[in-house]
Coordinates of C-alpha atoms in Angstrom, one line a residue:
X1 CA 0.0 0.0 0.0
X2 CA 2.9 2.3 0.7
X3 CA 4.2 1.8 -2.8
X4 CA 0.9 3.0 -4.3
X5 CA 0.9 6.1 -2.1
X6 CA 4.5 6.8 -3.3
X7 CA 3.3 6.6 -6.9
X8 CA 0.3 8.9 -6.2
X9 CA 2.5 11.5 -4.5
X10 CA 5.1 11.8 -7.2
X11 CA 5.8 15.2 -8.7
X12 CA 5.9 16.0 -12.4
X13 CA 9.7 16.0 -12.4
X14 CA 9.7 12.5 -10.9
X15 CA 7.2 11.3 -13.6
X16 CA 9.4 12.9 -16.3
X17 CA 12.5 11.2 -14.8
X18 CA 10.8 7.8 -15.0
X19 CA 9.5 8.4 -18.6
X20 CA 13.0 9.5 -19.8
X21 CA 14.4 6.5 -18.0
X22 CA 12.1 4.1 -19.9
X23 CA 13.1 5.8 -23.2
X24 CA 16.8 5.4 -22.2
X25 CA 16.3 1.7 -21.4
X26 CA 14.4 1.2 -24.7
X27 CA 17.2 2.9 -26.6
X28 CA 19.9 0.9 -24.8
X29 CA 18.1 -2.4 -25.3
X30 CA 17.5 -1.6 -29.0
X31 CA 21.2 -0.9 -29.4
X32 CA 22.2 -4.3 -28.3
X33 CA 19.2 -6.3 -29.6
X34 CA 19.0 -4.9 -33.1
X35 CA 20.4 -7.1 -35.9
X36 CA 20.9 -4.2 -38.3
X37 CA 24.0 -2.2 -37.4
X38 CA 22.6 1.1 -38.6
X39 CA 19.5 0.6 -36.5
X40 CA 21.8 0.0 -33.5
X41 CA 23.5 3.3 -34.1
X42 CA 20.2 5.1 -34.3
X43 CA 19.1 3.5 -31.0
X44 CA 22.4 4.6 -29.5
X45 CA 21.6 8.2 -30.6
X46 CA 18.3 7.9 -28.9
X47 CA 20.0 6.7 -25.8
X48 CA 22.4 9.7 -25.9
X49 CA 19.6 12.2 -26.3
X50 CA 17.6 10.7 -23.4
X51 CA 20.8 10.8 -21.2
X52 CA 21.1 14.4 -22.1
X53 CA 17.5 14.9 -20.9
X54 CA 18.6 13.4 -17.6
X55 CA 21.4 15.9 -17.4
X56 CA 19.0 18.7 -18.0
X57 CA 16.8 17.4 -15.1
X58 CA 19.9 17.4 -12.9
X59 CA 20.5 21.1 -13.8
X60 CA 23.7 20.3 -15.8
X61 CA 22.8 21.9 -19.1
X62 CA 26.4 22.3 -20.2
X63 CA 27.0 18.6 -19.9
X64 CA 23.8 17.9 -21.8
X65 CA 24.8 20.1 -24.7
X66 CA 28.3 18.7 -24.8
X67 CA 26.9 15.2 -24.7
X68 CA 24.6 16.0 -27.7
X69 CA 27.3 17.8 -29.7
X70 CA 30.2 15.3 -29.0
X71 CA 28.5 11.9 -28.7
X72 CA 25.2 12.2 -30.5
X73 CA 26.9 14.3 -33.2
X74 CA 30.5 13.6 -33.9
X75 CA 30.9 10.1 -32.5
X76 CA 27.7 8.8 -34.1
X77 CA 28.7 10.2 -37.5
X78 CA 32.0 8.3 -37.0
X79 CA 30.1 5.1 -36.1
X80 CA 27.7 5.4 -39.0
X81 CA 30.7 6.0 -41.4
X82 CA 32.5 2.9 -40.1
X83 CA 29.3 0.7 -40.3
X84 CA 28.5 1.9 -43.8
X85 CA 32.2 1.5 -44.9
X86 CA 32.4 -2.1 -43.6
X87 CA 29.1 -2.9 -45.3
X88 CA 28.1 -5.6 -42.8
X89 CA 25.2 -7.8 -44.0
X90 CA 22.8 -9.7 -41.8
X91 CA 23.6 -13.1 -43.4
X92 CA 27.3 -12.7 -42.5
X93 CA 26.7 -12.3 -38.8
X94 CA 26.3 -15.3 -36.6
X95 CA 23.0 -15.4 -34.7
X96 CA 21.3 -17.4 -32.1
X97 CA 18.0 -19.2 -32.5
X98 CA 15.2 -16.7 -31.9
X99 CA 13.4 -19.1 -29.5
X100 CA 16.5 -19.6 -27.3
X101 CA 17.2 -15.8 -27.3
X102 CA 13.6 -15.0 -26.3
X103 CA 13.7 -17.5 -23.5
X104 CA 17.0 -16.2 -22.2
X105 CA 15.9 -12.6 -22.4
X106 CA 12.6 -13.4 -20.6
X107 CA 14.5 -15.2 -17.8
X108 CA 17.1 -12.4 -17.4
X109 CA 14.4 -9.7 -17.5
X110 CA 12.3 -11.5 -14.9
X111 CA 15.2 -12.0 -12.6
X112 CA 16.3 -8.3 -12.9
X113 CA 12.7 -7.2 -12.3
X114 CA 12.4 -9.3 -9.2
X115 CA 15.6 -8.0 -7.8
X116 CA 14.6 -4.4 -8.5
X117 CA 11.2 -4.8 -7.0
X118 CA 12.5 -6.3 -3.9
X119 CA 15.2 -3.7 -3.6
X120 CA 12.6 -0.9 -4.0
X121 CA 10.3 -2.4 -1.4
X122 CA 13.1 -2.9 1.1
X123 CA 14.6 0.6 0.7
X124 CA 13.3 3.5 2.7
X125 CA 13.5 6.5 0.5
X126 CA 13.5 9.7 2.6
X127 CA 11.1 12.4 1.4
X128 CA 12.9 15.7 1.2
X129 CA 11.9 19.0 -0.4
X130 CA 14.1 19.6 -3.4
X131 CA 13.6 23.4 -3.1
X132 CA 15.5 23.4 0.2
X133 CA 18.8 22.6 -1.5
X134 CA 20.9 25.5 -2.7
X135 CA 21.5 25.1 -6.4
X136 CA 24.6 26.7 -7.9
X137 CA 23.2 28.6 -10.9
X138 CA 25.5 29.1 -13.8
X139 CA 27.0 25.6 -13.9
X140 CA 29.3 26.8 -16.7
X141 CA 30.6 29.6 -14.5
X142 CA 31.4 27.2 -11.7
X143 CA 33.1 24.8 -14.1
X144 CA 35.2 27.5 -15.6
X145 CA 36.2 28.8 -12.2
X146 CA 37.3 25.4 -11.1
X147 CA 39.2 24.7 -14.3
X148 CA 41.1 27.9 -14.1
X149 CA 41.8 27.9 -10.3
X150 CA 42.0 24.5 -8.7
X151 CA 42.6 22.4 -11.8
X152 CA 44.8 24.8 -13.8
X153 CA 47.8 22.5 -14.1
X154 CA 45.9 19.5 -15.4
X155 CA 43.9 21.7 -17.7
X156 CA 47.1 23.2 -19.2
X157 CA 48.8 19.8 -19.5
X158 CA 45.8 18.4 -21.4
X159 CA 45.9 21.4 -23.7
X160 CA 49.6 20.8 -24.4
X161 CA 48.8 17.1 -25.1
X162 CA 46.1 18.1 -27.6
X163 CA 48.5 20.6 -29.3
X164 CA 51.1 17.8 -29.6
X165 CA 48.5 15.4 -31.0
X166 CA 47.3 18.0 -33.6
X167 CA 50.8 18.7 -34.6
X168 CA 51.6 15.0 -35.0
X169 CA 48.4 14.5 -37.1
X170 CA 49.4 17.3 -39.4
X171 CA 53.0 16.1 -39.8
X172 CA 51.8 12.5 -40.5
X173 CA 49.2 13.7 -43.0
X174 CA 51.5 16.1 -44.8
X175 CA 52.7 14.8 -48.1
X176 CA 56.0 15.8 -49.5
X177 CA 56.4 16.3 -53.3
X178 CA 57.2 13.0 -54.9
X179 CA 56.5 11.0 -51.8
X180 CA 54.4 7.8 -52.3
X181 CA 51.6 6.8 -49.9
X182 CA 50.0 3.4 -50.2

């Protein structure tokens, strides 16, 4: 009965969190369960976008935007390029019997569900008012202040490492006149 009362007393932010969590799980399961590699990449993009929505709910908008730009943008373009370049066909990939796969998936899902339900029932979740916490507005400002004060040395070392990597990439990619590349 206490579980039903908790569901009835949930705020809209909590409902949104659970909806986004279901979308995230759907995308993650679609990524690993899809037989088509391009569909797996699209499910992974859905997972990254829903994780960015979680970051927005946690008031970490900068991390959400970076996640979308870097992972859902650049890394996914790279994945799609590699998948299309390799031209993987379904008949070339080894597969399990669908019946065995469905039975195994049902057993695993049932076991995980039982563990989660028992963990939720045994856990006492304290009810606190989220408005009582002091939220540092301007997450980017806080991040910048920390990077240029407490973590200045590691930040500068990483920037030097990136500079060396870019210089090395340019030097390796530079062609001399008359030089042969295979």
